[in-house]
XYZ file of C-alpha atoms in Angstrom:
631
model
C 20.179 -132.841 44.338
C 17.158 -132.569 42.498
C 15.619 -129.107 41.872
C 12.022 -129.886 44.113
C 14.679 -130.992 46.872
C 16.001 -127.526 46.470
C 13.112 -125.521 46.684
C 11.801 -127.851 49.514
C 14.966 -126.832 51.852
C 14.711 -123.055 50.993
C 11.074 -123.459 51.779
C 11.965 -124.965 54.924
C 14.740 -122.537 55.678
C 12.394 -119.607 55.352
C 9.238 -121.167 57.526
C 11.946 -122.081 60.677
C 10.667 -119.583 63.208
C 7.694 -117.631 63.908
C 8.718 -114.458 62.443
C 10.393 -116.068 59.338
C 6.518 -117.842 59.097
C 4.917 -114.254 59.293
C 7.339 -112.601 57.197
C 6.476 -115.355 54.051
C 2.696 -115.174 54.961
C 3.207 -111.011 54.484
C 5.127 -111.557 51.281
C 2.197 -114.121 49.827
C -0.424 -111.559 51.039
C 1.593 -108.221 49.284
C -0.293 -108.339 45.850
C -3.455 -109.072 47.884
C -3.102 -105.844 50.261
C -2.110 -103.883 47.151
C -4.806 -105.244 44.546
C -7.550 -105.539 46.292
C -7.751 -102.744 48.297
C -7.216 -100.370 45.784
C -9.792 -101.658 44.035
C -11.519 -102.033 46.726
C -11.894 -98.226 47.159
C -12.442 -97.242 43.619
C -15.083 -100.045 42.539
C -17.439 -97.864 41.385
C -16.777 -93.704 41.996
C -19.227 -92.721 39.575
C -21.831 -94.687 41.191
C -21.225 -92.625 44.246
C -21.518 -89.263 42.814
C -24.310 -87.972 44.556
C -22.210 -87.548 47.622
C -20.003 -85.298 45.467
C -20.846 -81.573 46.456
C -21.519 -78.839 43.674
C -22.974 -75.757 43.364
C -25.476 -74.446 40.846
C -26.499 -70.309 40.338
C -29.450 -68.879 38.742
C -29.226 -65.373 37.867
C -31.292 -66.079 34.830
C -34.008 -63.635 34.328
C -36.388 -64.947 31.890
C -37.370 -63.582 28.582
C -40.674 -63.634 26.442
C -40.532 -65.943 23.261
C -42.390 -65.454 19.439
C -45.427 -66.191 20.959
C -45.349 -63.685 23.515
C -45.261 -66.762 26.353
C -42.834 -65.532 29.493
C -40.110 -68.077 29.826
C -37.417 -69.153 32.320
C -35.378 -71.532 31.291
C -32.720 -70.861 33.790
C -35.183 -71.587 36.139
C -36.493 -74.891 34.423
C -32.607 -76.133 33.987
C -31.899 -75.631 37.949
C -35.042 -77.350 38.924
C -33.852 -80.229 36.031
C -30.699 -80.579 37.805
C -31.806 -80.450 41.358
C -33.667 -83.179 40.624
C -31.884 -85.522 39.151
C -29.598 -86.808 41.731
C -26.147 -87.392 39.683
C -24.543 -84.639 42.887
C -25.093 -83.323 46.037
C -26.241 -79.678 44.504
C -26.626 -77.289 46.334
C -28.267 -74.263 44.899
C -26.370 -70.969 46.232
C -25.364 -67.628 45.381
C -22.663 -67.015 42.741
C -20.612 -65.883 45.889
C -21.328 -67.875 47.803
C -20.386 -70.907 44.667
C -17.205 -68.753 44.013
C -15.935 -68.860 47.868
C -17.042 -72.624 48.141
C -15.178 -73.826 44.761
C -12.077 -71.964 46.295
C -12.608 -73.542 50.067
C -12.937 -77.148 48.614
C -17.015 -77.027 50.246
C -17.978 -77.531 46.317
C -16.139 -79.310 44.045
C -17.554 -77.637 40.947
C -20.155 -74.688 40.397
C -22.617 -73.650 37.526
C -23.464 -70.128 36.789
C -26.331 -69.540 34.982
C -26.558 -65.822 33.695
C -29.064 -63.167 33.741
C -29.592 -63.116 29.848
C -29.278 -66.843 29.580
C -33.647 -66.770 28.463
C -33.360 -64.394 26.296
C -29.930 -65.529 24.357
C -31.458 -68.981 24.198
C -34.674 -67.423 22.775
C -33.105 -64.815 20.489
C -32.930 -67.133 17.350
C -36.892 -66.780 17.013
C -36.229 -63.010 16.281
C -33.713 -63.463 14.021
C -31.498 -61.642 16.344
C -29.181 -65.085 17.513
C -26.582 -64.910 20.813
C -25.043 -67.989 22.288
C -26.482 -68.388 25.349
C -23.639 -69.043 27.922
C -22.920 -71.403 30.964
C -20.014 -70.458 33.405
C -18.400 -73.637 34.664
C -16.055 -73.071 37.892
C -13.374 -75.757 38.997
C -10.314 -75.942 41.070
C -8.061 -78.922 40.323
C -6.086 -77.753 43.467
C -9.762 -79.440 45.164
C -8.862 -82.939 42.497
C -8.269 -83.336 39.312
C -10.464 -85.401 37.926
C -13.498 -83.586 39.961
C -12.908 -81.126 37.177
C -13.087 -83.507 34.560
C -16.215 -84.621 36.003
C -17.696 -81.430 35.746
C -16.697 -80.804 32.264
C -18.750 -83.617 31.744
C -21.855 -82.402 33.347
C -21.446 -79.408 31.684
C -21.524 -81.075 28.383
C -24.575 -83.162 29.341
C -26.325 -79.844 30.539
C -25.755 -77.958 27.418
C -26.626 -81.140 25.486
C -29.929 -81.214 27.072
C -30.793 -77.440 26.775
C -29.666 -77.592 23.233
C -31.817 -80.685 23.161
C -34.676 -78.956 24.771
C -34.231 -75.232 22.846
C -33.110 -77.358 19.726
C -36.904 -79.618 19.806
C -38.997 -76.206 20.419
C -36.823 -74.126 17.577
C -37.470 -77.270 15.162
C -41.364 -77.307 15.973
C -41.550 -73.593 15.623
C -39.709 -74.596 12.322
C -42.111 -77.437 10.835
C -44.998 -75.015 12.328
C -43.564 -72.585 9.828
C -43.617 -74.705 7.030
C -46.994 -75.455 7.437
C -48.226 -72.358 7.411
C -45.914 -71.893 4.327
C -48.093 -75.116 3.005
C -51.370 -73.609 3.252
C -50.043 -70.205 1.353
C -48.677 -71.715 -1.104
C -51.768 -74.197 -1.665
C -53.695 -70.804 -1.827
C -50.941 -69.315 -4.184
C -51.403 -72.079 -6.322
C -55.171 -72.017 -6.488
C -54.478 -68.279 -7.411
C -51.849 -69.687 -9.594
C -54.476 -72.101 -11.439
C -57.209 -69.893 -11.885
C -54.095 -67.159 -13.411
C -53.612 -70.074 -15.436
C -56.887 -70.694 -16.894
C -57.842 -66.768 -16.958
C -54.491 -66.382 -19.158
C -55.907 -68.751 -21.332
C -58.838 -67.328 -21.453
C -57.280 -64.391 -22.514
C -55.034 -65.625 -24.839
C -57.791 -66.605 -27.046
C -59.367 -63.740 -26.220
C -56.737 -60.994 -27.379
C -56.309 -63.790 -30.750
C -59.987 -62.715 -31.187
C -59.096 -59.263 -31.042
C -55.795 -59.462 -32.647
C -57.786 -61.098 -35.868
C -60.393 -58.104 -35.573
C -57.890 -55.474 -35.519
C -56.484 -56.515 -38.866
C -59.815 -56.894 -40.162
C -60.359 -53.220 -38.747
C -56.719 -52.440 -40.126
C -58.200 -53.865 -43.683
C -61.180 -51.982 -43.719
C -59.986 -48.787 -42.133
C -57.964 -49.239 -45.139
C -60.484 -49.750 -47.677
C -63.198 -46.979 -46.146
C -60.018 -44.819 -46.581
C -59.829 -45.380 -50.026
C -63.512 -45.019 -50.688
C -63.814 -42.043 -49.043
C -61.004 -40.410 -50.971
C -62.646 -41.427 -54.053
C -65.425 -39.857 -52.784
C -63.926 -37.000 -51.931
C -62.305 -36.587 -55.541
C -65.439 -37.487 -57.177
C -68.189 -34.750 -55.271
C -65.323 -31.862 -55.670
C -67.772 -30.331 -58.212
C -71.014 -31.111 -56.078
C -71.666 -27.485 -54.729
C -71.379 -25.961 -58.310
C -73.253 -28.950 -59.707
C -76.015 -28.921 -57.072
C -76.731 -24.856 -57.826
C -76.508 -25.398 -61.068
C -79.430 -28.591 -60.664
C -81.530 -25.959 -58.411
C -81.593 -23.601 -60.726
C -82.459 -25.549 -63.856
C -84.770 -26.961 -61.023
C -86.564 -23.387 -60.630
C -86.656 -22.686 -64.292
C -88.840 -26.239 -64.472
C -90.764 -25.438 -61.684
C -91.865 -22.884 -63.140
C -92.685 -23.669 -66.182
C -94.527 -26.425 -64.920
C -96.812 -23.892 -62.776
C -97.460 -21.540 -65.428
C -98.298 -24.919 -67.528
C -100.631 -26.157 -65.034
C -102.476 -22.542 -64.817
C -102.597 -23.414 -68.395
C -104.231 -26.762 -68.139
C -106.208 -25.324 -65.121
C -107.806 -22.857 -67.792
C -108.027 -25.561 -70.207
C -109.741 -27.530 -67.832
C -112.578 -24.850 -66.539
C -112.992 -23.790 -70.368
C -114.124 -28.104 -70.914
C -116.169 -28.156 -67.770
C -117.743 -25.266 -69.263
C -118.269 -26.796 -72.271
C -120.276 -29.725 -71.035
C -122.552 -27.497 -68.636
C -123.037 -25.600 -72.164
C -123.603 -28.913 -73.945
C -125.829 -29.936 -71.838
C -128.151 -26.992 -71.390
C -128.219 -27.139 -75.335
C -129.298 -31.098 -75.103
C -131.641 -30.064 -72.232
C -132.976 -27.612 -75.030
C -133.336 -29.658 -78.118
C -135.304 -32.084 -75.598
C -137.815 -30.166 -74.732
C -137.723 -28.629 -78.142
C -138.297 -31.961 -79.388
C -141.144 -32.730 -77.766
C -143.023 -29.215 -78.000
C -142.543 -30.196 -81.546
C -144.710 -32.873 -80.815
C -142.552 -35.541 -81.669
C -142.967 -38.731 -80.124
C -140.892 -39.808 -77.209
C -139.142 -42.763 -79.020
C -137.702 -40.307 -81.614
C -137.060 -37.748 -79.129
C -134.901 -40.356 -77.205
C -133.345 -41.612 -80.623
C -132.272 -37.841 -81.263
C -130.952 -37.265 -78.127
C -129.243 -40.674 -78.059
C -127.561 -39.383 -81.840
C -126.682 -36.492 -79.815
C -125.009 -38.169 -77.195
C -122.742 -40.547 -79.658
C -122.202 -36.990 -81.424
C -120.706 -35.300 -77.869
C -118.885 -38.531 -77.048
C -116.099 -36.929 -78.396
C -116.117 -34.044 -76.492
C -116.751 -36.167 -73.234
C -113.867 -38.089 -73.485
C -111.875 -34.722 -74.580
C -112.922 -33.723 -71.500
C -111.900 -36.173 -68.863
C -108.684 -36.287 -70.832
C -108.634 -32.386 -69.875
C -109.287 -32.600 -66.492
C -107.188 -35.733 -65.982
C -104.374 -33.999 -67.741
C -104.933 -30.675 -65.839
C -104.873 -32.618 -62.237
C -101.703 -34.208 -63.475
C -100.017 -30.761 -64.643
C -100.822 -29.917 -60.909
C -98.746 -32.458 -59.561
C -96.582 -32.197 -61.946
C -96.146 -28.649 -61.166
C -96.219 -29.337 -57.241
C -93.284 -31.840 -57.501
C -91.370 -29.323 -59.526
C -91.388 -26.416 -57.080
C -90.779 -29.684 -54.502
C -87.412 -30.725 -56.760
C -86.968 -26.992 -56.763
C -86.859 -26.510 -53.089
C -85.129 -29.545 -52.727
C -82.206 -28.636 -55.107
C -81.717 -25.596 -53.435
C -81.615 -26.937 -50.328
C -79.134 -29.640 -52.140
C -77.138 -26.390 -53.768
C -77.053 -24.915 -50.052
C -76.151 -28.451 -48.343
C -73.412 -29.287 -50.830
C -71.075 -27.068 -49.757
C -71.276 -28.778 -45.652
C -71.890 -32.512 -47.360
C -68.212 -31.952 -49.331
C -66.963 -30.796 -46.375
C -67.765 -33.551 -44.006
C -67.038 -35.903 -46.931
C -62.858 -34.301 -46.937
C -63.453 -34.344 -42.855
C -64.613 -38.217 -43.261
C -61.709 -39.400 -45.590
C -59.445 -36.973 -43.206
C -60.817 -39.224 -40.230
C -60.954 -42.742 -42.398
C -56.963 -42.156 -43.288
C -56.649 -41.526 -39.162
C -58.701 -44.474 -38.754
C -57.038 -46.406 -41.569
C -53.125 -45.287 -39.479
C -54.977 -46.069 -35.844
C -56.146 -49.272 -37.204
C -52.796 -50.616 -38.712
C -51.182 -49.360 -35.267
C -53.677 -51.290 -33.206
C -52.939 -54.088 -35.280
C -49.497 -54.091 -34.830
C -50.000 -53.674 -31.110
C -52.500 -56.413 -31.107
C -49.687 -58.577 -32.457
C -47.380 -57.535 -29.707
C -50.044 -58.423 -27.117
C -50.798 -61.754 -28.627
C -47.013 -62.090 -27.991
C -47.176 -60.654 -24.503
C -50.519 -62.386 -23.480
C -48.910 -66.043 -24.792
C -46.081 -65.871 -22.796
C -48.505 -64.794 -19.922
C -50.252 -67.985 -20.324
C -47.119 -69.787 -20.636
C -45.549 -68.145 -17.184
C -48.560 -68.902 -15.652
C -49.113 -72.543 -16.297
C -45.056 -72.764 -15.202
C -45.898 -70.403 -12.561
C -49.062 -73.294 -11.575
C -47.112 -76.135 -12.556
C -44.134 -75.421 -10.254
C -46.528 -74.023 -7.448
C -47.746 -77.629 -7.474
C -44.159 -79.094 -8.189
C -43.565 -76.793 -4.913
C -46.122 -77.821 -3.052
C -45.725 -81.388 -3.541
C -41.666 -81.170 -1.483
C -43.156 -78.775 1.446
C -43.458 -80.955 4.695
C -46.985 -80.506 6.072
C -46.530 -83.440 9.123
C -49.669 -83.688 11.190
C -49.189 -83.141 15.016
C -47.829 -86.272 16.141
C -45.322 -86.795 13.173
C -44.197 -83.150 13.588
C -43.296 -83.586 17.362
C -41.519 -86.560 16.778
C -39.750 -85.169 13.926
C -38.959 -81.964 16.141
C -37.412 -84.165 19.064
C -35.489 -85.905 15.876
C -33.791 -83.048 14.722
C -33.152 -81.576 17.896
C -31.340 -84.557 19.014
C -30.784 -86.390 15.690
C -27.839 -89.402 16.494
C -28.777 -91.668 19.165
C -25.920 -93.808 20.456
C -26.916 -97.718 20.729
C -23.615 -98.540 22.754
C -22.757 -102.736 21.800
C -19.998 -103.832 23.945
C -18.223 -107.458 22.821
C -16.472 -107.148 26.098
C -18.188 -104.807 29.157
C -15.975 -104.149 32.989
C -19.259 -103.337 34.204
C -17.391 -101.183 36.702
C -14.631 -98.606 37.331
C -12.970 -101.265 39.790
C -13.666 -104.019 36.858
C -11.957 -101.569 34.513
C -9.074 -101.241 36.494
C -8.766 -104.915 37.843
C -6.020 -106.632 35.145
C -3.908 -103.265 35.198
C -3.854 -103.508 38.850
C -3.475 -107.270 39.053
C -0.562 -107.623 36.791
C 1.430 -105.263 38.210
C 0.366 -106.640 41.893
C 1.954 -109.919 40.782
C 4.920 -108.039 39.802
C 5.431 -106.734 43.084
C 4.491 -109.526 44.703
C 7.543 -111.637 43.128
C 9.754 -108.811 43.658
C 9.215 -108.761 47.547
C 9.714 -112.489 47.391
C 13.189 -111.926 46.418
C 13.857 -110.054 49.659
C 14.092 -112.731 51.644
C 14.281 -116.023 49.264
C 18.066 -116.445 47.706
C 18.110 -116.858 44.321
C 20.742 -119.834 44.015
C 21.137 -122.310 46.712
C 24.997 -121.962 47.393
C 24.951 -125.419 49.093
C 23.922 -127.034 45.961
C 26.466 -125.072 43.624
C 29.404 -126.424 46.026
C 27.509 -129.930 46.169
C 28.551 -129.884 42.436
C 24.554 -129.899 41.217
C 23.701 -129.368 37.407
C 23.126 -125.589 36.859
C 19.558 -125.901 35.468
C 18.867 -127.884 38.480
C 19.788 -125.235 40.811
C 18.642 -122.712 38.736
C 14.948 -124.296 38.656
C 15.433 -125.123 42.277
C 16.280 -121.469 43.363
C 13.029 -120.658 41.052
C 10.035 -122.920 42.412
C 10.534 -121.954 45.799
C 9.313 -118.173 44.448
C 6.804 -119.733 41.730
C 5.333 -121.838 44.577
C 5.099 -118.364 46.944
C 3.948 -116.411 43.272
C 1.060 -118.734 42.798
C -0.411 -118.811 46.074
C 0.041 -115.063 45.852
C -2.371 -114.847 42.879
C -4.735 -117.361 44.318
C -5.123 -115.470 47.076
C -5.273 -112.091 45.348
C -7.833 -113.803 42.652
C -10.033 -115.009 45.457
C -9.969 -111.422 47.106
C -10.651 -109.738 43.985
C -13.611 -111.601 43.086
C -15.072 -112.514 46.041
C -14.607 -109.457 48.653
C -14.137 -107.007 46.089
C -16.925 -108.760 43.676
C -15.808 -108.205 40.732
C -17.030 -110.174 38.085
C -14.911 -112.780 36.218
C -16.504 -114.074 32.625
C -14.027 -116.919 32.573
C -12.723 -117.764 36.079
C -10.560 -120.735 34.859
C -9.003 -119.096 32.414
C -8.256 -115.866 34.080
C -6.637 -117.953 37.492
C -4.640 -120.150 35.353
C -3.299 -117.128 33.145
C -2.271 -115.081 36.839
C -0.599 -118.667 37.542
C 1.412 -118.545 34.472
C 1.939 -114.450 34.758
C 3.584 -115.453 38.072
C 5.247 -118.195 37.428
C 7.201 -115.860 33.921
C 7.010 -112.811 36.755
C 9.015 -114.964 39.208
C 11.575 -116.410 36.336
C 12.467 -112.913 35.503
C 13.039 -111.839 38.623
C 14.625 -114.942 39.636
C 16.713 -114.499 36.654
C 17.617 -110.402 37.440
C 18.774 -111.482 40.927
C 20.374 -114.761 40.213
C 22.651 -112.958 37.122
C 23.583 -109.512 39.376
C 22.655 -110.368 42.544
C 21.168 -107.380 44.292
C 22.050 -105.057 41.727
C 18.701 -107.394 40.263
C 16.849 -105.909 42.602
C 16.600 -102.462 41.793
C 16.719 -103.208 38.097
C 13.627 -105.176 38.743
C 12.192 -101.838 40.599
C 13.414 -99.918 36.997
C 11.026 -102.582 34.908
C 8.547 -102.308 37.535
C 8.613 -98.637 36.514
C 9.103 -98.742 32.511
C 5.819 -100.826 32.623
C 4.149 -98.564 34.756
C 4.405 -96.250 32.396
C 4.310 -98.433 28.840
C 1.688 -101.032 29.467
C -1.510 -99.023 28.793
C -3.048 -99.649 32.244
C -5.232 -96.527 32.288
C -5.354 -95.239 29.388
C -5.017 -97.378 25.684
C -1.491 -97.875 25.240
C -1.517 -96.106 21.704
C -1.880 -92.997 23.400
C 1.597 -92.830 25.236
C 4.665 -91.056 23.339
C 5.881 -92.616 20.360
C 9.316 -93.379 22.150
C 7.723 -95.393 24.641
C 5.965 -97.952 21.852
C 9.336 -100.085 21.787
C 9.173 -100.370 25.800
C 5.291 -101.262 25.426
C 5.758 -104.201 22.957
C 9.093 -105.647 24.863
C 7.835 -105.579 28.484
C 5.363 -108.719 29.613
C 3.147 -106.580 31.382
C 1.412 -104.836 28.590
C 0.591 -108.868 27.335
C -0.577 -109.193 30.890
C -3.170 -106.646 30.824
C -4.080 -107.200 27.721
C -4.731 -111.300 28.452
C -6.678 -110.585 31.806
C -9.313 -107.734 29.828
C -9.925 -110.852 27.510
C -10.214 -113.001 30.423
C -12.027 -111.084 32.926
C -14.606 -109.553 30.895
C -16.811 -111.071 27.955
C -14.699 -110.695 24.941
C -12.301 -113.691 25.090
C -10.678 -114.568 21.841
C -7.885 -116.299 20.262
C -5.453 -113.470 20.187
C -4.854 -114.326 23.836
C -2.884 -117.000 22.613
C 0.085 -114.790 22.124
C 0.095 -113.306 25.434
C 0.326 -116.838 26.656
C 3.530 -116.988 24.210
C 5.085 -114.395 25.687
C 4.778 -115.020 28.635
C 6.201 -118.630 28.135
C 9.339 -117.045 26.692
C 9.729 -115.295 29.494
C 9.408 -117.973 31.418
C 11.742 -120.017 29.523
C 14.403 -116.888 29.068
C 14.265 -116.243 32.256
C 14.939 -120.333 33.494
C 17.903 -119.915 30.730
C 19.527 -116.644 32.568
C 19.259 -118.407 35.826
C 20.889 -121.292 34.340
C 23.422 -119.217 32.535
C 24.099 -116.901 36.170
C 23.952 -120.572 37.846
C 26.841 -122.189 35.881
C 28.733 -118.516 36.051
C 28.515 -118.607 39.642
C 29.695 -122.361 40.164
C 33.465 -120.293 39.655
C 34.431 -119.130 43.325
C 35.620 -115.873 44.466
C 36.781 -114.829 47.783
C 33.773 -111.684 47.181
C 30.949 -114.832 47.093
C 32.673 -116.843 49.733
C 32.615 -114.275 52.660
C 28.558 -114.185 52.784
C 28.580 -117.743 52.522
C 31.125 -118.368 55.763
C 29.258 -115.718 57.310
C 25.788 -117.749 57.336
């Protein structure tokens, strides 16, 4: 009997009847009812949100920012999220949030405090506090309702921090460009320092250069004056001494030029005398009755005879006129030496009290020289701060951000929020549903060839006593269940995408990898029953449950305990799962390839334990015969 013959008859056996008809179309239909409707009802949850009731509270009572504007930003945030849509809110009292959290009437609230403004705005004073968000859930309302909410709350603290974050960074980049301007002014200031200190370094060189020269001559004038000093010791004594050798000749002179004066009268005298006498002789003469030639010829001898005395006589009173200066400058000298005798005394004083001040000034000077040296020194490494001072002003200047408007919003919004996330998926679900769909596929095809088992036997008995091959009853016993298996997942498949609607990227590929998961599903079950009969059974409901737990449905399969890995890469369904994701979605790749392999040697271990449990069971015992006479 060949092994189609054999499924053909058990086919037959199980469609005799109307019930036996509705019973196999319930068993093809099993993965269907639990599939599809499952996902079914949790296509897409979060695209249903909105009819998800929560609760928001404002207490907040606004505070006044560094620019004395009044702000509420509990205010703006509650407006923000009433609008927005992503829940049913419900704006209430925090009592009122409190009592509906507990009641299940919210699933989640949000407290905003009272000092919620002014923590967010404290950072402009320098005075920071974490502002502070009160999130309320109850899992005993559902779980994942509270995971939700953390979720919100994150995004609602991301966009205040966003929002305070933007504002704090202008305020920032204001800053620095205010800091800009000052220090473009500080280094103007800085530049004309600069040049100034230049300035005055050749300035105090100047004056450096004329203190030693001062230092030099104070030096010199010292020396002089002490000299000077030394040499006019004996002035005073010297000086009376002058005046009164000074009177002596004075007066000798006078009482020479009264002599001279004398002298002088006595020849004027004489020619008023000589002259009366030539007056005499004249007339004398010429009562004599001389003639007038002879007269003038006498008078003429006369003349050249008082010549003589003529020019005796302007010597005279030349020499007397002189005798008068001479004696008027004398009693001048006179005076003056005694004034010199009197002065001498004062003149050698303020000659000791000049080389007294000329050694002070000499001291003073070589003291202002040395401090002039000392100030050259200070005033070069003036000028040399300030050109460093100027250069790294400039240096400064040249690293301080001074955006214009535009650039400094958009750098504001940057650093406020300054990682963007451009999300690439190779492979996308689309969906929750789609997310779920090969975790709850696999393990619908799982339970749809265990429930096949419940009716179908695994070995046709009739065929064992007929003397058939083993591997012929063996695959005979398993296509009747891979024929039911794969028009469970065509039916399932068709559900899934069609009612459901979720989206297959490679149909072909996906159905004919659920016909080979069933066909490898239905060998091992085949084989669990065929080898321990319906002790199979309930170890196929313990594999059922290993791979609930080890395939990485739900969550990635790295994140279940480390004693669980072994179970995870033994057990088909994990290879399932991870075939239909490849499948189903946009990421196909090669690696499916060994999925397919394991799920052939399934298939093929399987077909070997029913062959092995077929030949075992071709032995007879009284404990196998009774449910056969029983039938």
């Amino acid at each position: 009997m060949s092994g189609l013959r054999i499924a053909r008859n058990e086919l037959r056996r199980l469609s005799t009847g109307v019930l036996p008809k509705l019973a196999l179309a319930a068993m093809v239909l099993v993965p269907l009812l639990y599939a599809s409707f499952y996902l079914y009802a949790n296509y897409d949850p979060y695209g249903r949100l909105d009819k998800l009731p929560a609760a928001i509270v404002t207490t907040d009572a606004g505070a006044t920012d560094s620019s004395g504007a009044r702000r509420d930003i509990g205010r703006e945030v509650t407006d923000e999220v009433l609008g927005s849509g992503t829940f049913q809110w419900h704006e209430v009292s925090e009592e009122e949030a409190q009592a509906g959290v507990r009641d299940d009437r919210y699933s989640f609230a949000i407290t905003i405090p009272r000092d919620f403004s002014a923590a967010l705005l404290s950072s402009g004073d320098f005075r920071p506090q974490q502002a502070t968000m009160t999130l309320t859930t109850n899992d005993a309302n559902n779980y994942l309702s509270g995971t939700i909410a953390d979720q919100v709350a994150e995004q609602v603290r991301g966009t205040i921090a966003k929002k305070v974050g933007t504002e704090a960074a202008d305020k920032f980049l204001v800053g620095f460009s205010t800091i800009y301007a000052n220090i473009g002014q500080a280094s103007d200031g800085a530049t004309t320092l600069a040049d100034g200190a230049g300035k005055l370094q050749s300035g105090q060189q100047e004056l450096a250069d004329g203190a030693k020269q001062l230092a030099g001559g104070g030096t010199e004038l010292a020396s002089g004056l002490t000299t000077l000093r030394e040499r006019t010791t004996a002035l005073p004594d010297q000086s009376r001494q002058l005046a009164d050798g000074a009177s002596q000749v004075a007066e000798g002179n006078t009482r020479l030029a009264e002599a001279g004066s004398l002298l002088a009268s006595a020849s004027t005298g004489l020619q008023g005398d000589l002259d009366a006498a030539r007056d005499r002789i004249t007339q004398r003469l010429r009562d004599a009755g001389l003639p007038e030639a002879e007269v003038q010829a006498t008078i003429a001898v006369l003349e050249d005879a008082r010549k003589p005395v003529n020019d005796a006589n302007g010597k005279i009173q030349e020499t007397s006129g002189q005798l008068d200066t001479l004696a008027d400058g004398a009693r001048r000298v006179s005076d003056g030496a005694a004034q010199l005798a009197g002065s001498a005394p004062a003149l050698t004083g303020g000659i000791a009290k000049a080389s007294d001040g000329a050694n002070q000034l000499r001291d003073g000077a070589a003291r202002l020289d040395e401090g002039e040296q000392q100030a050259v020194g200070g005033t070069n490494e003036l000028a040399s701060g300030s050109a460093q001072l100027r250069d790294g002003l400039r240096d400064g200047l040249a690293q301080i951000p001074n955006p214009d408007d535009p650039t400094r919003d958009a750098t504001a919004s940057t650093i406020a929020d300054p990682v963007s996330v451009n999300s690439v998926g190779v492979a996308s679900a689309g969906t929750y549903g789609a997310g779920l769909a090969p975790f709850f596929m696999a393990l619908a095809t799982w339970i749809g060839a265990f429930v096949l088992f419940l009716l179908l036997r695994p070995l046709s008995t009739r065929s064992l006593a007929a003397g058939a091959s083993p591997l012929r009853v063996a695959v005979g016993g398993w296509l009747a269940s891979a024929a039911l298996g794969v028009a469970q997942v065509v039916v399932l498949f068709g559900a899934v995408t069609w009612l459901v609607g979720i989206r297959v990227a490679h149909p072909l590929g996906a159905i004919g990898f659920l016909v080979l998961t069933s066909l490898a599903f239905t060998a091992i079950m085949h084989a669990l029953n065929a080898m321990f009969g319906a002790v199979g059974k309930f170890l196929g409901l313990v594999l059922l449950v290993l791979q609930l737990v080890s395939a990485g449905g739900t969550f990635p399969w790295q994140t279940i305990p480390d004693a669980l890995y072994p179970l995870h890469l033994v057990l088909p369904m994990g290879y399932v799962i991870d075939g239909l994701r490849h499948l189903l979605y946009t990421g196909a790749s090669l690696s499916i390839l060994g999925d397919v392999a394991v799920l052939l040697a399934y298939l093929a271990g399987g077909l070997l334990v029913s062959t092995l449990a077929a030949r075992k069971r071709r032995m007879w015992t009284v404990s196998q015969l009774k449910p056969e006479l029983s039938l």
